[in-house]
Amino acid sequence: MRCVNISGMMTALALLGSLLLSGCEQGPTLWQQESYVFGTRVQITTADAPESVARPVVSAALADLDRWHVRLHAWRDDSELTRINRALAEDQWTRTDPEVFALLRQAQQMSSAAEGLFNPAIGQLVALWGFHADSFAPVTPDPAALRRLIASAPDMSDVQLDGGQVRSHNRNVSFDLGGMAKGWALDRVAERLREAGIKSALINIGGNILALGSKGNEPWKVGLQAPRDNQAMAVIVLRDGEALGTSGDYQRYFELNGVRYCHLIDPRTGSAACQRQAATVLVESGLDAGLRSDVASKPLFFAPRTDTARLAARFDIRDVMLVETDGHTWLSPRMHQRVQWLQRPAKVDTLSGFPS
């Protein structure tokens, strides 16, 4: 008989709070290792392997995450992404390795699927708002500089990718992959674990979560954090291969003159004024489940509610939750069935346009 209680941590891009792995029943031995990458806490928990097997595999996965953190960092001088961005600013072709090249190709494809509401080409815009820093001041950008940058319309469609080389004739294109890197990494960590024979695990990269198998005879459960309350408002059971991701306004943000500004910047207008409290998606098992769970929450954060079902369908997603600025919560029909409320919001309604 044993009791386990493993807690997670909220991050800038997640509505996910504590991992609800508590229990006092006979069950599998849980092995967990933690790290801190992508500016957030990472936890990998296995449930079907002894420590002697799990430790080296998980350690290798965490080493991969450390490497990706350095290479994909949006403002570190020594990162591969910074080197590429310098070449883009000079309108020069630059070669990168196959791993980063493939990731940029996926960024272009995902941006197209999101109809530009996910746009990894707006790194200069993120920097202008001050979010390319570990700490930031409550200051809005110079209006003239903001207008000039928006007028230049940096977009992934401006990017040329050819034979391992990258270029953009729009010198204001600057990559920031923070809106997809965690989900992309989820898929790769899951692949490493599966190849090593680990079939039951929960991978939590800053609140972006992917489940493998189950926790013995019990499913993996995760908590959905209330955006304005440091407690879980609901629980969701995750099935094998499913991923959960959120874009929220409650971590990297500041308030100025009564307005909340967050790191989620509308690519169309350049505004960082928060559109919603949160948008959460649950992705069924399938190709790029982790990546889709990370990316798809961005267009749903920005888009009118009437466009939610159409945009979600572009990512093959049917389980969605939106929390509006006033706390009014909207769920797709299937998400209603998946959510187990702990603190039901005062107003809950059903999103239209989704299959039941």
Short mmCIF file of C-alpha atoms in Angstrom, two decimals:
data_model
loop_
_atom_site.label_atom_id
_atom_site.label_comp_id
_atom_site.label_asym_id
_atom_site.label_seq_id
_atom_site.Cartn_x
_atom_site.Cartn_y
_atom_site.Cartn_z
CA MET A 1 0.00 0.00 0.00
CA ARG A 2 1.44 3.40 -0.90
CA CYS A 3 0.35 6.98 -1.52
CA VAL A 4 1.65 9.09 -4.39
CA ASN A 5 0.95 12.77 -4.94
CA ILE A 6 2.91 14.37 -7.75
CA SER A 7 2.20 18.02 -8.57
CA GLY A 8 2.84 19.88 -11.80
CA MET A 9 3.38 23.57 -12.45
CA MET A 10 1.43 26.09 -14.53
CA THR A 11 3.30 27.84 -17.32
CA ALA A 12 2.79 30.64 -19.80
CA LEU A 13 1.07 28.56 -22.44
CA ALA A 14 -1.04 26.26 -20.29
CA LEU A 15 -4.30 26.06 -18.40
CA LEU A 16 -3.02 22.81 -16.90
CA GLY A 17 -2.45 22.79 -13.20
CA SER A 18 -1.59 19.88 -10.96
CA LEU A 19 -1.10 16.42 -12.31
CA LEU A 20 -3.63 14.41 -10.39
CA LEU A 21 -1.59 11.30 -9.78
CA SER A 22 -2.72 10.86 -6.22
CA GLY A 23 -3.89 7.57 -4.83
CA CYS A 24 -3.53 5.16 -1.95
CA GLU A 25 -4.21 1.94 -3.78
CA GLN A 26 -1.96 -0.92 -4.78
CA GLY A 27 -0.65 -0.03 -8.20
CA PRO A 28 2.36 0.40 -10.45
CA THR A 29 5.66 1.84 -9.33
CA LEU A 30 5.85 5.41 -10.61
CA TRP A 31 9.26 6.73 -11.61
CA GLN A 32 9.62 10.45 -12.24
CA GLN A 33 12.42 12.77 -13.30
CA GLU A 34 12.22 16.54 -13.59
CA SER A 35 14.09 19.30 -15.36
CA TYR A 36 13.67 22.94 -16.32
CA VAL A 37 13.78 23.79 -20.02
CA PHE A 38 11.94 26.08 -22.44
CA GLY A 39 11.62 28.42 -19.46
CA THR A 40 9.38 25.96 -17.64
CA ARG A 41 9.26 22.86 -15.49
CA VAL A 42 9.31 19.44 -17.16
CA GLN A 43 8.15 16.18 -15.59
CA ILE A 44 8.32 12.72 -17.14
CA THR A 45 6.57 9.99 -15.16
CA THR A 46 6.67 6.32 -16.09
CA ALA A 47 4.42 3.58 -14.72
CA ASP A 48 5.47 0.31 -16.36
CA ALA A 49 9.23 0.10 -15.99
CA PRO A 50 11.66 -0.36 -13.09
CA GLU A 51 13.96 2.53 -12.28
CA SER A 52 16.92 0.72 -13.85
CA VAL A 53 15.11 0.82 -17.20
CA ALA A 54 13.28 4.14 -16.88
CA ARG A 55 16.14 6.26 -15.57
CA PRO A 56 18.52 6.10 -18.58
CA VAL A 57 15.68 6.52 -21.11
CA VAL A 58 14.13 9.49 -19.33
CA SER A 59 17.56 11.03 -18.71
CA ALA A 60 18.27 10.82 -22.44
CA ALA A 61 14.91 12.47 -23.19
CA LEU A 62 15.68 15.29 -20.78
CA ALA A 63 19.08 15.73 -22.44
CA ASP A 64 17.29 16.10 -25.77
CA LEU A 65 15.08 18.78 -24.24
CA ASP A 66 18.14 20.64 -22.94
CA ARG A 67 19.66 20.58 -26.41
CA TRP A 68 16.46 21.79 -28.08
CA HIS A 69 16.09 24.52 -25.47
CA VAL A 70 19.45 26.00 -26.48
CA ARG A 71 19.06 25.53 -30.23
CA LEU A 72 15.50 26.87 -30.47
CA HIS A 73 15.78 29.77 -28.02
CA ALA A 74 14.34 32.94 -29.54
CA TRP A 75 16.79 35.44 -28.04
CA ARG A 76 19.92 33.66 -26.78
CA ASP A 77 22.97 34.78 -28.74
CA ASP A 78 24.28 31.21 -29.04
CA SER A 79 21.06 29.62 -30.35
CA GLU A 80 20.63 28.23 -33.85
CA LEU A 81 17.38 30.17 -34.18
CA THR A 82 19.12 33.46 -33.38
CA ARG A 83 21.77 32.71 -36.01
CA ILE A 84 19.05 32.03 -38.59
CA ASN A 85 17.19 35.22 -37.67
CA ARG A 86 20.34 37.28 -38.19
CA ALA A 87 20.66 35.87 -41.70
CA LEU A 88 16.98 36.57 -42.43
CA ALA A 89 17.48 40.20 -41.38
CA GLU A 90 20.20 40.45 -44.05
CA ASP A 91 18.05 38.79 -46.77
CA GLN A 92 20.60 35.98 -47.00
CA TRP A 93 20.23 32.24 -47.53
CA THR A 94 21.45 30.27 -44.54
CA ARG A 95 21.79 26.53 -44.08
CA THR A 96 20.56 24.69 -41.02
CA ASP A 97 20.51 21.05 -39.98
CA PRO A 98 17.73 18.62 -41.00
CA GLU A 99 16.06 18.69 -37.57
CA VAL A 100 15.59 22.48 -37.49
CA PHE A 101 14.77 22.61 -41.20
CA ALA A 102 11.97 20.05 -40.73
CA LEU A 103 10.65 22.01 -37.75
CA LEU A 104 10.52 25.22 -39.79
CA ARG A 105 8.68 23.33 -42.53
CA GLN A 106 6.12 22.21 -39.95
CA ALA A 107 5.87 25.77 -38.64
CA GLN A 108 4.98 26.93 -42.14
CA GLN A 109 2.36 24.20 -42.56
CA MET A 110 0.81 24.85 -39.14
CA SER A 111 0.65 28.59 -39.76
CA SER A 112 -1.23 27.95 -42.99
CA ALA A 113 -3.67 25.59 -41.24
CA ALA A 114 -4.26 28.25 -38.57
CA GLU A 115 -4.99 30.85 -41.27
CA GLY A 116 -2.17 33.02 -39.94
CA LEU A 117 -3.51 33.16 -36.37
CA PHE A 118 -0.48 31.10 -35.40
CA ASN A 119 2.50 32.93 -36.88
CA PRO A 120 6.03 31.97 -35.79
CA ALA A 121 7.44 34.73 -38.04
CA ILE A 122 6.55 37.55 -35.61
CA GLY A 123 9.59 37.29 -33.35
CA GLN A 124 10.33 41.00 -33.78
CA LEU A 125 6.81 41.80 -32.64
CA VAL A 126 7.20 39.64 -29.52
CA ALA A 127 10.49 41.42 -28.77
CA LEU A 128 8.88 44.84 -29.32
CA TRP A 129 6.36 44.04 -26.60
CA GLY A 130 9.23 43.10 -24.28
CA PHE A 131 8.47 39.40 -23.99
CA HIS A 132 11.90 38.33 -25.29
CA ALA A 133 13.25 38.52 -21.77
CA ASP A 134 13.04 36.47 -18.61
CA SER A 135 11.52 39.49 -16.87
CA PHE A 136 9.70 42.39 -18.49
CA ALA A 137 8.37 45.82 -17.58
CA PRO A 138 4.73 46.94 -17.89
CA VAL A 139 5.39 49.12 -20.93
CA THR A 140 3.60 49.18 -24.28
CA PRO A 141 5.62 49.51 -27.52
CA ASP A 142 6.30 52.77 -29.31
CA PRO A 143 3.16 53.21 -31.49
CA ALA A 144 5.12 54.27 -34.57
CA ALA A 145 7.45 51.28 -34.35
CA LEU A 146 4.47 48.98 -33.86
CA ARG A 147 2.68 50.43 -36.91
CA ARG A 148 5.79 50.01 -39.09
CA LEU A 149 6.23 46.39 -38.07
CA ILE A 150 2.58 45.51 -38.62
CA ALA A 151 2.65 47.23 -42.03
CA SER A 152 5.54 44.97 -43.06
CA ALA A 153 3.29 41.94 -42.31
CA PRO A 154 5.94 39.30 -41.46
CA ASP A 155 4.44 35.91 -42.19
CA MET A 156 5.54 32.32 -42.66
CA SER A 157 4.44 32.59 -46.29
CA ASP A 158 7.40 35.00 -46.74
CA VAL A 159 9.82 32.19 -45.83
CA GLN A 160 11.64 30.18 -48.50
CA LEU A 161 12.76 26.68 -47.52
CA ASP A 162 14.88 24.86 -50.07
CA GLY A 163 17.33 22.00 -49.70
CA GLY A 164 18.13 22.66 -46.05
CA GLN A 165 18.46 26.40 -46.60
CA VAL A 166 16.26 29.21 -45.27
CA ARG A 167 15.64 32.73 -46.56
CA SER A 168 13.05 35.52 -46.47
CA HIS A 169 12.88 38.65 -48.63
CA ASN A 170 10.87 40.24 -45.83
CA ARG A 171 13.62 41.34 -43.46
CA ASN A 172 11.14 41.74 -40.62
CA VAL A 173 10.57 37.98 -40.49
CA SER A 174 12.07 36.63 -37.29
CA PHE A 175 11.33 33.17 -35.94
CA ASP A 176 9.92 32.60 -32.48
CA LEU A 177 8.88 28.95 -32.09
CA GLY A 178 7.63 29.28 -28.52
CA GLY A 179 4.09 28.55 -29.66
CA MET A 180 4.97 25.09 -30.95
CA ALA A 181 8.28 23.91 -29.45
CA LYS A 182 6.77 22.27 -26.38
CA GLY A 183 4.22 20.31 -28.41
CA TRP A 184 6.84 19.34 -30.98
CA ALA A 185 9.08 18.12 -28.15
CA LEU A 186 6.21 16.13 -26.59
CA ASP A 187 5.95 14.01 -29.73
CA ARG A 188 9.69 13.36 -29.81
CA VAL A 189 9.94 12.43 -26.16
CA ALA A 190 6.97 10.07 -26.59
CA GLU A 191 8.69 8.47 -29.58
CA ARG A 192 11.90 7.94 -27.59
CA LEU A 193 9.99 6.30 -24.73
CA ARG A 194 8.03 4.01 -27.06
CA GLU A 195 11.19 2.93 -28.88
CA ALA A 196 12.71 1.98 -25.51
CA GLY A 197 9.70 -0.18 -24.71
CA ILE A 198 8.09 2.21 -22.21
CA LYS A 199 4.40 2.16 -23.00
CA SER A 200 2.95 3.90 -19.91
CA ALA A 201 4.06 7.43 -19.15
CA LEU A 202 2.87 10.97 -18.65
CA ILE A 203 4.97 13.69 -20.28
CA ASN A 204 4.43 17.21 -18.96
CA ILE A 205 6.37 20.03 -20.62
CA GLY A 206 5.23 23.15 -18.87
CA GLY A 207 1.60 22.10 -18.81
CA ASN A 208 1.53 20.72 -22.35
CA ILE A 209 0.81 17.07 -21.65
CA LEU A 210 0.85 13.80 -23.58
CA ALA A 211 -0.21 10.46 -22.12
CA LEU A 212 1.09 7.01 -23.00
CA GLY A 213 -0.86 3.97 -21.87
CA SER A 214 -2.27 4.17 -18.36
CA LYS A 215 -1.19 4.30 -14.72
CA GLY A 216 -1.57 0.58 -14.10
CA ASN A 217 -5.29 -0.16 -13.97
CA GLU A 218 -6.09 3.54 -13.65
CA PRO A 219 -6.08 6.13 -16.46
CA TRP A 220 -3.84 9.16 -16.29
CA LYS A 221 -5.71 12.19 -14.94
CA VAL A 222 -4.75 15.85 -15.24
CA GLY A 223 -6.21 18.97 -13.70
CA LEU A 224 -7.45 22.02 -15.58
CA GLN A 225 -6.51 25.12 -13.68
CA ALA A 226 -8.94 27.98 -13.30
CA PRO A 227 -7.19 30.95 -14.99
CA ARG A 228 -7.96 33.29 -12.10
CA ASP A 229 -7.57 30.80 -9.26
CA ASN A 230 -4.56 28.75 -8.23
CA GLN A 231 -6.65 25.58 -8.00
CA ALA A 232 -7.87 22.93 -10.38
CA MET A 233 -11.38 23.66 -11.63
CA ALA A 234 -11.80 20.32 -13.41
CA VAL A 235 -10.21 16.94 -14.13
CA ILE A 236 -9.78 15.23 -17.49
CA VAL A 237 -8.89 11.58 -18.05
CA LEU A 238 -6.30 11.15 -20.80
CA ARG A 239 -6.33 8.04 -22.98
CA ASP A 240 -3.33 6.46 -24.64
CA GLY A 241 -1.69 8.89 -27.06
CA GLU A 242 -3.90 11.87 -26.24
CA ALA A 243 -2.45 15.34 -25.72
CA LEU A 244 -3.77 18.41 -23.94
CA GLY A 245 -2.68 21.99 -24.52
CA THR A 246 -3.75 25.49 -23.51
CA SER A 247 -3.05 29.08 -24.44
CA GLY A 248 -3.80 31.37 -21.50
CA ASP A 249 -3.35 34.96 -20.39
CA TYR A 250 -2.30 34.26 -16.81
CA GLN A 251 1.45 33.65 -16.70
CA ARG A 252 3.56 35.94 -18.92
CA TYR A 253 1.51 39.11 -18.70
CA PHE A 254 1.39 42.58 -17.21
CA GLU A 255 -1.36 45.04 -16.41
CA LEU A 256 -1.23 48.72 -17.34
CA ASN A 257 -3.99 51.31 -16.90
CA GLY A 258 -6.51 48.58 -16.20
CA VAL A 259 -5.65 46.54 -19.32
CA ARG A 260 -4.09 43.08 -19.19
CA TYR A 261 -1.42 42.43 -21.84
CA CYS A 262 -0.02 38.94 -22.39
CA HIS A 263 2.64 37.24 -24.49
CA LEU A 264 -0.06 35.95 -26.86
CA ILE A 265 0.07 38.62 -29.55
CA ASP A 266 -2.52 38.82 -32.30
CA PRO A 267 -0.51 38.52 -35.56
CA ARG A 268 -3.13 40.53 -37.46
CA THR A 269 -3.08 43.65 -35.33
CA GLY A 270 0.04 43.38 -33.18
CA SER A 271 -2.13 43.77 -30.08
CA ALA A 272 -1.14 41.99 -26.86
CA ALA A 273 -4.38 42.95 -25.12
CA CYS A 274 -5.70 39.61 -23.90
CA GLN A 275 -8.47 38.17 -26.07
CA ARG A 276 -9.60 35.46 -23.63
CA GLN A 277 -8.55 33.97 -20.35
CA ALA A 278 -7.77 30.63 -21.98
CA ALA A 279 -8.33 28.24 -24.86
CA THR A 280 -7.81 24.52 -24.24
CA VAL A 281 -7.76 21.67 -26.74
CA LEU A 282 -7.72 17.90 -26.27
CA VAL A 283 -6.21 16.00 -29.20
CA GLU A 284 -6.89 12.33 -29.84
CA SER A 285 -4.04 9.91 -30.48
CA GLY A 286 -2.56 10.37 -33.93
CA LEU A 287 0.19 11.97 -35.96
CA ASP A 288 1.73 15.05 -34.29
CA ALA A 289 -0.78 14.96 -31.43
CA GLY A 290 1.52 16.95 -29.16
CA LEU A 291 2.33 19.52 -31.81
CA ARG A 292 -1.32 20.00 -32.73
CA SER A 293 -2.30 20.41 -29.08
CA ASP A 294 0.24 23.21 -28.70
CA VAL A 295 -0.43 25.04 -31.96
CA ALA A 296 -4.22 24.78 -32.27
CA SER A 297 -4.90 26.61 -29.02
CA LYS A 298 -3.41 29.81 -30.51
CA PRO A 299 -5.91 30.45 -33.33
CA LEU A 300 -8.73 29.46 -30.96
CA PHE A 301 -7.49 32.01 -28.44
CA PHE A 302 -7.71 34.80 -31.04
CA ALA A 303 -10.60 33.84 -33.31
CA PRO A 304 -14.25 34.81 -32.84
CA ARG A 305 -16.15 32.10 -31.02
CA THR A 306 -18.25 31.48 -34.13
CA ASP A 307 -15.07 30.34 -35.95
CA THR A 308 -14.02 27.88 -33.24
CA ALA A 309 -15.47 24.71 -34.75
CA ARG A 310 -14.16 25.46 -38.24
CA LEU A 311 -10.62 26.22 -37.07
CA ALA A 312 -10.54 23.24 -34.69
CA ALA A 313 -11.54 20.96 -37.57
CA ARG A 314 -8.46 22.09 -39.52
CA PHE A 315 -6.40 20.36 -36.82
CA ASP A 316 -8.79 17.39 -36.51
CA ILE A 317 -9.82 18.50 -33.02
CA ARG A 318 -13.29 18.06 -31.52
CA ASP A 319 -12.66 18.71 -27.82
CA VAL A 320 -12.34 22.41 -27.00
CA MET A 321 -12.85 24.70 -24.01
CA LEU A 322 -12.84 28.51 -24.13
CA VAL A 323 -12.80 30.75 -21.06
CA GLU A 324 -13.80 34.31 -21.95
CA THR A 325 -12.47 37.41 -20.21
CA ASP A 326 -15.53 37.48 -17.91
CA GLY A 327 -15.12 33.81 -16.98
CA HIS A 328 -17.97 32.62 -19.22
CA THR A 329 -16.88 29.10 -20.23
CA TRP A 330 -17.77 27.41 -23.52
CA LEU A 331 -17.23 23.74 -24.30
CA SER A 332 -17.71 21.62 -27.39
CA PRO A 333 -20.25 18.80 -26.89
CA ARG A 334 -17.55 16.13 -26.57
CA MET A 335 -15.54 18.28 -24.14
CA HIS A 336 -18.64 18.49 -21.92
CA GLN A 337 -18.46 14.68 -21.69
CA ARG A 338 -14.74 14.62 -20.87
CA VAL A 339 -14.61 17.32 -18.18
CA GLN A 340 -15.21 16.35 -14.54
CA TRP A 341 -15.90 19.62 -12.69
CA LEU A 342 -14.35 20.34 -9.31
CA GLN A 343 -15.34 24.02 -9.36
CA ARG A 344 -17.96 24.59 -12.04
CA PRO A 345 -17.83 28.12 -13.50
CA ALA A 346 -20.85 30.32 -12.90
CA LYS A 347 -21.76 30.29 -16.57
CA VAL A 348 -21.14 27.30 -18.86
CA ASP A 349 -22.47 26.95 -22.40
CA THR A 350 -22.03 24.75 -25.48
CA LEU A 351 -20.02 25.75 -28.54
CA SER A 352 -21.95 25.40 -31.78
CA GLY A 353 -20.80 23.75 -35.01
CA PHE A 354 -19.11 20.70 -33.44
CA PRO A 355 -20.24 17.10 -33.92
CA SER A 356 -21.89 15.72 -30.81
#
